[in-house]
Amino acid sequence: MCSPLFPTTTTTTMEEREFLAISKLGFLSKLTFIVVIIIFNAIEQIEGSIHDYRNEKFIPQSNAFFFHGGSEGLYASMLSDHSSSSEKSSKGRSFIRFESITFTRTKESAEKQNEWQQYTSTVEAIIVEVKDRERIGGTYLKTDAICCNQTLANEGHCKIGEVIMQPNPEKPEWPKRIKIFFEGKNDKALMHLQSVDINSTGMYYLYFMYCDPTLKGTTINGRTLWKNPDGYLPGKMTPLMKFYGFMSLAYLLLGLGWLLRFVQFWKDIIQLHYHITAVIALGMLEMALWYFDYSNLNATGVRPMGVTMWAVTFTAVKKTLSRLLLLVVSMGYGVVKPTLGAISSKVMLFGAVYFLASEALELYEHLGNINDFIGKTKLVLVLPVVFMDTCFILWIFSSLSNTLEKLQIRRSMAKLDLYRKFTNALAIFVVLSIAWIGYELYFNATDPLGELWRFAWIIPAFWALLAYSLLVVICILWAPSHNPTRYAYLEESGDDLDEEGVSLTSSGVKVGADMGNMLERKERKVSSTTDHVFVGVREELEEDKRE
């Protein structure tokens, strides 16, 4: 039985029900408003391991009132005996520091107190490691009470007016309890500046609690600072900083390789190659910005708003352009047809909506106070992105089916082989994505309290690696070469040109029809007799006339 302070997988809070209700509303009509609200809220809360409390209210639970002050994975302190006293104050030390914490009770509550009494009410700051969660409250006493009552006090289990707590036999001082007192009729209680050292690696929760019903309406102001031995970066985000550094290097190497091919065969470049170049450049900038953002957060405890906003935006732009690249390639852009025709406006509109949805989700996840435990409040922003990703996948495979059919009819064997390889690779990536989504759901469902925080970084890292791998596949299949006709569109007159809308290719990179026909005849000549070649050429010329 878990303490009622900690979330479970079977209960549904009022906050969760509200978000479930909101998620049923029309997405498109609400998206712009949501983005604006999130941006303004995020700008006001851009601190990382510094948790701000601004007139926050306490929530009633059982016979107590509590406020969740934060939760993060923290590594144990690594202090060296050879370090100087000044170095020991911060370097290699892991701690939670309370700064300018002030509790304010109502005037009515203050007036009811005896001015001659030194301590009239008490608020407790409790730090507990998640594995010791059942030591908070009356769980071990088989009661739902959180605060001590007269019966439990008479039995010697606790003291009246205090939170029930069972010390850990291995660490008698844990869970950590810090008392803050209201004096006389004062309506404010100040918590002195102090730090709690963390000497055991784990997921830690901070709660501010009181048991006195007369304190109802009390608010909290101030902040707490959470630090790991290597910096202020939250525990589950620490490996991601190194990962983004590695990915920055990976994108740089891919970009250099692509640039060499680009320069080597610049005369045979088609418009699609520019789209691929843009995605590679965006990926390189995205990873570099995230690495710089995490490094700054680790060094100062505060996220640089400008860098974070740019990193979030580049991430949303790259995700959008990557999906649009897959879509237009699947439609045969530059291979089967030189333009997207009338459907280009639909593609651009869908991309714009996806960008807004992705930007809103990224802002919510990366701007604001950071806890290693994240609830379900982002459900309203996750669902639209998941829905549109599903639409992208269905649209891509539907377009691939049509493209393969056209290539079979035209007997363009080299292009058909290219697209079959692309289809097979894409199918593998989709299967991997579905399998990983299932694992992610299982991971979150079986770890609601974040006890596996040290492995949580693998989930976002996998998606970044998957996107990079798919981009590498596209770069290999559509690499610039001296034989562009293996994927380039050969200018023809026919129905495809009748559908032309906004042209997505430039006239300077089109390959002449005569050269294309000559090269395709040469490919077929390798695998057939001379008589068959002349028959194939005659049929192809007749097909061109009909089109």
Coordinates of C-alpha atoms in Angstrom, one line a residue, residues 35-491:
V35 CA 0.7 27.9 -28.0
V36 CA 0.4 31.5 -27.0
I37 CA -0.5 30.7 -23.4
I38 CA 2.3 28.2 -23.0
I39 CA 4.9 30.6 -24.5
F40 CA 4.0 33.3 -22.1
N41 CA 3.9 31.0 -19.1
A42 CA 7.2 29.4 -20.1
I43 CA 9.0 32.7 -20.4
E44 CA 8.1 33.4 -16.7
Q45 CA 9.4 30.0 -15.6
I46 CA 12.7 29.1 -17.3
E47 CA 14.7 27.8 -14.3
G48 CA 15.9 24.3 -14.3
S49 CA 17.1 22.8 -11.0
I50 CA 15.9 25.9 -9.2
H51 CA 12.3 25.3 -8.2
D52 CA 10.3 28.5 -7.7
Y53 CA 7.3 28.7 -5.4
R54 CA 5.1 31.8 -6.0
N55 CA 2.1 32.0 -3.6
E56 CA 1.5 28.3 -4.0
K57 CA -1.4 26.8 -2.0
F58 CA -1.4 23.6 0.1
I59 CA -3.6 20.7 -1.0
P60 CA -5.7 18.8 1.6
Q61 CA -5.0 15.1 1.7
S62 CA -6.5 12.8 4.4
N63 CA -6.0 14.7 7.7
A64 CA -3.0 16.8 6.4
F65 CA -2.3 19.6 4.0
F66 CA 0.7 19.3 1.6
F67 CA 2.5 21.0 -1.2
H68 CA 4.8 19.1 -3.6
G69 CA 8.1 21.1 -3.7
G70 CA 9.7 19.0 -6.4
S71 CA 11.2 15.7 -7.3
E72 CA 14.5 14.8 -9.0
G73 CA 17.0 12.0 -9.4
L74 CA 20.1 12.9 -7.4
Y75 CA 23.5 11.2 -7.4
A76 CA 25.4 10.7 -4.1
S77 CA 28.0 13.4 -3.2
M78 CA 31.5 12.7 -4.2
L79 CA 33.7 14.6 -1.8
S80 CA 37.4 14.2 -1.7
D81 CA 39.3 14.4 1.6
H82 CA 42.0 16.3 -0.2
S83 CA 39.7 19.0 -1.3
S84 CA 39.9 22.4 0.4
S85 CA 37.0 23.7 2.5
S86 CA 36.0 26.1 -0.2
E87 CA 35.9 23.4 -2.9
K88 CA 33.8 21.1 -0.6
S89 CA 31.1 23.8 -0.5
S90 CA 30.0 23.0 -4.0
K91 CA 32.3 20.8 -6.1
G92 CA 31.4 17.1 -6.0
R93 CA 28.6 17.8 -3.5
S94 CA 25.0 16.8 -4.0
F95 CA 22.4 18.7 -2.0
I96 CA 19.0 20.4 -1.8
R97 CA 19.2 24.0 -0.6
F98 CA 16.3 26.0 0.8
E99 CA 16.5 29.7 -0.1
S100 CA 14.1 32.4 1.0
I101 CA 11.3 30.0 1.9
T102 CA 8.4 32.0 3.5
F103 CA 5.1 30.7 4.7
T104 CA 2.2 33.1 5.0
R105 CA -1.0 32.2 6.9
T106 CA -4.3 34.1 6.8
K107 CA -4.9 37.1 9.1
E108 CA -7.8 35.2 10.7
S109 CA -5.6 32.3 11.5
A110 CA -2.9 34.6 13.0
E111 CA -5.5 36.4 15.2
K112 CA -6.7 33.2 16.8
Q113 CA -3.2 32.5 18.3
N114 CA -1.9 33.5 21.7
E115 CA 0.6 36.3 21.3
W116 CA 2.5 35.2 24.4
Q117 CA 3.1 31.7 23.1
Q118 CA 6.4 31.3 21.3
Y119 CA 5.5 28.6 18.7
T120 CA 1.8 28.6 17.7
S121 CA 1.8 26.5 14.5
T122 CA 4.3 24.3 12.6
V123 CA 5.0 23.6 9.0
E124 CA 7.3 20.6 8.1
A125 CA 9.6 20.2 5.1
I126 CA 10.0 16.5 4.4
I127 CA 12.6 15.0 2.0
V128 CA 12.1 11.3 1.3
E129 CA 13.7 8.9 -1.1
V130 CA 11.1 7.2 -3.2
K131 CA 12.0 3.7 -2.0
D132 CA 11.1 4.9 1.6
R133 CA 7.8 6.4 0.5
E134 CA 5.8 4.0 2.8
R135 CA 7.7 5.5 5.8
I136 CA 5.7 8.7 5.4
G137 CA 2.2 8.6 6.8
G138 CA 0.4 5.8 8.6
T139 CA 0.8 3.1 5.9
Y140 CA 3.1 1.0 8.1
L141 CA 0.5 1.4 10.9
K142 CA -2.3 0.3 8.5
T143 CA -4.1 3.6 8.6
D144 CA -4.7 6.3 5.9
A145 CA -3.9 9.1 8.3
I146 CA -0.9 11.2 7.5
C147 CA -0.8 13.3 10.6
C148 CA -0.6 11.9 14.1
N149 CA -3.9 11.6 16.0
Q150 CA -4.6 11.1 19.7
T151 CA -4.9 7.4 19.4
L152 CA -1.6 6.9 17.6
A153 CA 0.1 9.3 20.1
N154 CA -1.2 7.4 23.1
E155 CA 0.3 4.2 21.5
G156 CA 3.6 6.0 21.3
H157 CA 3.9 6.0 17.5
C158 CA 4.1 9.7 17.0
K159 CA 3.5 13.2 18.4
I160 CA 0.3 15.2 18.1
G161 CA 0.5 17.8 15.3
E162 CA 3.3 16.1 13.4
V163 CA 3.4 14.0 10.3
I164 CA 3.7 10.3 11.0
M165 CA 7.2 9.1 10.0
Q166 CA 9.0 5.8 10.5
P167 CA 12.8 6.3 10.4
N168 CA 15.0 4.1 8.2
P169 CA 17.0 1.7 10.5
E170 CA 20.0 1.9 8.1
K171 CA 19.8 5.8 8.0
P172 CA 18.1 7.0 11.2
E173 CA 18.1 10.6 10.0
W174 CA 16.1 9.7 6.9
P175 CA 13.4 10.6 5.8
K176 CA 14.6 14.1 6.6
R177 CA 12.2 16.4 8.6
I178 CA 12.7 20.1 9.0
K179 CA 10.3 22.1 11.2
I180 CA 9.4 25.7 10.6
F181 CA 7.4 27.6 13.3
F182 CA 5.0 30.5 13.3
E183 CA 5.6 32.6 16.4
G184 CA 2.8 34.3 18.4
K185 CA 0.4 36.2 16.1
N186 CA 2.9 36.6 13.2
D187 CA 1.4 35.8 9.9
K188 CA 4.7 34.8 8.4
A189 CA 7.2 32.1 9.1
L190 CA 10.7 32.2 7.6
M191 CA 12.8 29.1 6.9
H192 CA 16.4 29.8 7.4
L193 CA 18.9 29.3 4.6
Q194 CA 20.1 25.7 4.8
S195 CA 21.2 22.7 2.7
V196 CA 20.5 19.0 3.0
D197 CA 23.4 16.8 1.7
I198 CA 22.5 13.8 -0.4
N199 CA 24.8 10.9 0.3
S200 CA 22.8 8.1 -1.4
T201 CA 21.8 8.0 -5.1
G202 CA 18.1 7.9 -5.7
M203 CA 14.9 9.7 -6.6
Y204 CA 14.0 12.3 -4.0
Y205 CA 10.7 14.0 -3.3
L206 CA 10.2 17.2 -1.3
Y207 CA 6.9 18.0 0.5
F208 CA 5.9 20.9 2.6
M209 CA 3.2 19.8 5.0
Y210 CA 1.2 20.9 8.0
C211 CA -1.4 19.2 10.3
D212 CA -3.0 22.2 12.0
P213 CA -6.4 22.9 10.4
T214 CA -6.2 26.6 11.5
L215 CA -3.5 27.1 9.0
K216 CA -5.9 26.4 6.1
G217 CA -5.2 29.0 3.3
T218 CA -1.4 29.2 4.1
T219 CA 0.8 29.9 1.0
I220 CA 4.5 29.3 0.3
N221 CA 7.0 31.6 -1.4
G222 CA 10.7 31.1 -2.2
R223 CA 12.7 28.5 -4.0
T224 CA 14.8 25.4 -3.6
L225 CA 18.0 24.5 -5.4
W226 CA 18.8 20.9 -6.4
K227 CA 22.4 20.1 -7.2
N228 CA 24.2 16.9 -8.4
P229 CA 27.9 16.3 -7.9
D230 CA 28.8 17.4 -11.4
G231 CA 26.4 20.3 -11.7
Y232 CA 22.8 21.5 -11.5
L233 CA 21.5 19.3 -14.3
P234 CA 18.7 17.0 -13.1
G235 CA 19.8 13.4 -12.8
K236 CA 17.9 11.9 -15.6
M237 CA 19.1 14.7 -18.0
T238 CA 22.8 14.3 -17.2
P239 CA 23.5 11.5 -19.7
L240 CA 21.6 13.4 -22.4
M241 CA 24.2 16.2 -22.4
K242 CA 26.9 13.8 -23.4
F243 CA 24.5 12.2 -25.9
Y244 CA 23.7 15.5 -27.6
G245 CA 27.5 16.2 -27.9
F246 CA 27.9 12.8 -29.6
M247 CA 25.0 13.4 -31.9
S248 CA 26.4 16.9 -32.8
L249 CA 29.6 15.1 -34.0
A250 CA 27.5 12.4 -35.9
Y251 CA 25.6 15.1 -37.8
L252 CA 28.8 17.0 -38.5
L253 CA 30.4 13.8 -40.1
L254 CA 27.2 13.1 -42.1
G255 CA 27.2 16.7 -43.2
L256 CA 30.8 16.6 -44.3
G257 CA 30.3 13.4 -46.3
W258 CA 27.1 14.8 -47.9
L259 CA 28.9 18.1 -48.8
L260 CA 31.8 16.2 -50.5
R261 CA 29.3 14.3 -52.7
F262 CA 27.3 17.5 -53.3
V263 CA 30.4 19.4 -54.5
Q264 CA 31.7 16.5 -56.5
F265 CA 28.5 16.1 -58.5
W266 CA 27.2 19.7 -58.3
K267 CA 26.2 19.7 -62.0
D268 CA 23.8 16.8 -61.5
I269 CA 22.2 18.1 -58.3
I270 CA 18.4 18.1 -58.3
Q271 CA 16.0 20.1 -56.0
L272 CA 15.5 17.1 -53.7
H273 CA 19.2 17.3 -52.7
Y274 CA 18.7 20.8 -51.3
H275 CA 15.9 19.5 -49.1
I276 CA 18.1 16.8 -47.7
T277 CA 20.9 19.3 -47.1
A278 CA 18.5 21.5 -45.2
V279 CA 17.4 18.6 -42.9
I280 CA 21.1 17.7 -42.2
A281 CA 21.9 21.3 -41.3
L282 CA 18.9 21.7 -39.0
G283 CA 19.8 18.4 -37.3
M284 CA 23.4 19.7 -36.7
L285 CA 22.2 23.0 -35.3
E286 CA 19.5 21.2 -33.2
M287 CA 22.0 18.9 -31.5
A288 CA 24.6 21.6 -30.9
L289 CA 22.0 24.0 -29.4
W290 CA 20.7 21.3 -27.0
Y291 CA 24.2 20.5 -25.9
F292 CA 24.9 24.1 -25.2
D293 CA 21.6 24.5 -23.4
Y294 CA 22.3 21.5 -21.2
S295 CA 25.8 22.6 -20.5
N296 CA 24.6 26.1 -19.4
L297 CA 21.9 24.6 -17.2
N298 CA 24.4 22.2 -15.6
A299 CA 26.8 25.1 -14.9
T300 CA 24.4 27.7 -13.6
G301 CA 21.1 25.9 -12.6
V302 CA 19.2 28.3 -14.9
R303 CA 18.3 27.7 -18.5
P304 CA 19.3 30.4 -21.0
M305 CA 15.9 31.4 -22.4
G306 CA 17.2 32.4 -25.8
V307 CA 19.2 29.3 -26.4
T308 CA 16.3 27.0 -25.2
M309 CA 13.8 28.8 -27.4
W310 CA 16.0 28.4 -30.4
A311 CA 16.7 24.8 -29.6
V312 CA 13.0 24.1 -29.2
T313 CA 12.2 25.8 -32.5
F314 CA 14.9 24.1 -34.4
T315 CA 13.7 20.7 -33.1
A316 CA 10.1 21.5 -34.2
V317 CA 11.2 22.7 -37.6
K318 CA 13.5 19.7 -38.2
K319 CA 10.8 17.2 -37.1
T320 CA 8.4 18.9 -39.5
L321 CA 10.8 19.1 -42.5
S322 CA 11.9 15.5 -41.9
R323 CA 8.3 14.3 -42.2
L324 CA 7.6 16.4 -45.2
L325 CA 10.8 15.1 -46.8
L326 CA 9.7 11.5 -46.3
L327 CA 6.3 12.4 -47.7
V328 CA 7.4 14.2 -50.9
V329 CA 10.0 11.5 -51.6
S330 CA 7.2 8.9 -51.2
M331 CA 5.0 10.8 -53.6
G332 CA 7.8 10.5 -56.2
Y333 CA 8.7 14.2 -56.2
G334 CA 11.7 14.6 -58.6
V335 CA 11.4 11.0 -59.7
V336 CA 7.9 10.3 -61.0
K337 CA 6.8 13.9 -61.3
P338 CA 8.6 17.3 -61.2
T339 CA 6.0 19.0 -59.0
L340 CA 3.5 18.0 -56.3
G341 CA 0.8 19.7 -58.3
A342 CA -2.4 20.8 -56.6
I343 CA -1.6 18.8 -53.5
S344 CA 1.4 20.9 -52.6
S345 CA -0.9 23.4 -50.7
K346 CA -2.3 20.5 -48.6
V347 CA 1.1 19.3 -47.8
M348 CA 2.3 22.7 -46.7
L349 CA -0.8 23.3 -44.6
F350 CA -0.4 19.9 -42.9
G351 CA 3.2 20.7 -42.2
A352 CA 2.4 24.1 -40.7
V353 CA -0.2 22.6 -38.3
Y354 CA 2.2 19.9 -37.3
F355 CA 4.9 22.5 -36.6
L356 CA 2.6 24.4 -34.3
A357 CA 1.6 21.2 -32.4
S358 CA 5.2 20.1 -32.1
E359 CA 6.4 23.5 -31.0
A360 CA 3.7 23.6 -28.3
L361 CA 4.7 20.2 -27.0
E362 CA 8.4 21.0 -27.0
L363 CA 7.9 24.3 -25.2
Y364 CA 5.9 22.5 -22.5
E365 CA 8.5 19.9 -22.0
H366 CA 11.6 22.1 -22.0
L367 CA 10.5 25.4 -20.6
G368 CA 9.5 25.8 -17.0
N369 CA 10.5 24.1 -13.8
I370 CA 12.0 20.7 -14.3
N371 CA 11.1 17.6 -12.3
D372 CA 12.3 14.2 -13.1
F373 CA 8.7 13.0 -12.3
I374 CA 6.4 14.3 -15.0
G375 CA 2.6 13.7 -14.7
K376 CA 0.0 13.4 -17.4
T377 CA -0.7 17.2 -17.7
K378 CA 0.8 17.3 -21.2
L379 CA -1.7 14.8 -22.5
V380 CA -3.6 17.5 -24.4
L381 CA -0.5 18.4 -26.3
V382 CA 0.8 14.9 -26.9
L383 CA -2.4 13.5 -28.5
P384 CA -2.4 15.9 -31.5
V385 CA 1.2 15.1 -32.3
V386 CA 0.6 11.4 -32.1
F387 CA -2.5 11.7 -34.3
M388 CA -0.7 13.7 -36.9
D389 CA 2.3 11.3 -36.9
T390 CA -0.1 8.5 -37.6
C391 CA -1.6 10.5 -40.5
F392 CA 1.9 11.1 -41.9
I393 CA 2.7 7.3 -41.8
L394 CA -0.5 6.4 -43.6
W395 CA -0.1 9.1 -46.1
I396 CA 3.6 8.1 -46.8
F397 CA 2.8 4.4 -47.4
S398 CA -0.2 5.3 -49.5
S399 CA 2.0 7.6 -51.7
L400 CA 4.7 4.9 -51.9
S401 CA 2.2 2.4 -53.1
N402 CA 1.1 4.8 -55.9
T403 CA 4.7 5.6 -56.8
L404 CA 5.7 1.9 -57.1
E405 CA 2.7 1.2 -59.3
K406 CA 3.6 4.1 -61.7
L407 CA 7.2 2.9 -61.9
Q408 CA 6.1 -0.6 -62.7
I409 CA 3.8 0.6 -65.4
R410 CA 6.6 2.7 -66.9
R411 CA 9.1 -0.2 -66.5
S412 CA 11.7 2.1 -64.9
M413 CA 13.5 -0.8 -63.3
A414 CA 16.4 1.2 -61.7
K415 CA 14.0 3.7 -60.0
L416 CA 11.7 0.8 -59.0
D417 CA 14.6 -1.0 -57.3
L418 CA 15.5 2.3 -55.5
Y419 CA 12.0 2.8 -54.2
R420 CA 11.6 -0.8 -53.1
K421 CA 14.8 -0.4 -51.0
F422 CA 13.4 2.8 -49.6
T423 CA 10.0 1.1 -48.8
N424 CA 11.7 -1.8 -47.1
A425 CA 13.9 0.5 -45.0
L426 CA 10.9 2.7 -44.0
A427 CA 8.9 -0.4 -43.0
I428 CA 11.6 -1.5 -40.7
F429 CA 11.8 1.9 -39.1
V430 CA 8.0 2.0 -38.6
V431 CA 8.1 -1.4 -36.9
L432 CA 10.9 -0.2 -34.6
S433 CA 8.9 2.9 -33.8
I434 CA 5.8 1.0 -32.9
A435 CA 7.8 -1.5 -30.8
W436 CA 9.5 1.4 -29.0
I437 CA 6.2 3.2 -28.4
G438 CA 4.9 0.0 -26.7
Y439 CA 8.1 -0.2 -24.6
E440 CA 7.8 3.5 -23.6
L441 CA 4.1 3.0 -22.5
Y442 CA 5.2 0.0 -20.5
F443 CA 8.1 1.9 -19.0
N444 CA 5.9 4.8 -17.9
A445 CA 3.1 2.6 -16.7
T446 CA 5.4 0.4 -14.5
D447 CA 7.4 3.3 -13.2
P448 CA 4.9 6.1 -12.1
L449 CA 7.2 7.4 -9.4
G450 CA 10.4 7.7 -11.6
E451 CA 12.4 5.0 -9.7
L452 CA 14.1 4.1 -13.0
W453 CA 15.1 7.7 -13.6
R454 CA 18.7 6.6 -14.5
F455 CA 17.4 4.8 -17.6
A456 CA 14.8 7.4 -18.7
W457 CA 17.3 9.2 -21.0
I458 CA 17.3 6.2 -23.3
I459 CA 13.7 7.0 -24.5
P460 CA 14.4 10.4 -26.1
A461 CA 17.9 9.2 -27.2
F462 CA 16.3 6.4 -29.2
W463 CA 14.1 8.7 -31.2
A464 CA 17.0 11.0 -32.0
L465 CA 19.1 8.0 -33.2
L466 CA 16.1 6.6 -35.2
A467 CA 15.7 9.9 -37.0
Y468 CA 19.4 10.2 -37.7
S469 CA 19.5 6.6 -39.0
L470 CA 16.6 7.2 -41.4
L471 CA 18.3 10.4 -42.7
V472 CA 21.5 8.3 -43.3
V473 CA 19.4 5.8 -45.4
I474 CA 17.9 8.6 -47.5
C475 CA 21.4 10.2 -48.0
I476 CA 22.8 6.8 -49.2
L477 CA 19.8 6.1 -51.6
W478 CA 19.6 9.6 -53.0
A479 CA 23.3 10.5 -52.9
P480 CA 24.4 12.8 -55.7
S481 CA 26.1 10.9 -58.5
H482 CA 27.2 11.1 -62.2
N483 CA 24.1 9.1 -63.2
P484 CA 21.2 11.3 -61.9
T485 CA 18.6 9.4 -64.1
R486 CA 18.5 6.6 -61.6
Y487 CA 16.3 8.8 -59.4
A488 CA 15.8 12.1 -61.4
Y489 CA 12.6 12.9 -63.2
L490 CA 12.8 12.7 -67.0
E491 CA 10.8 15.4 -68.6

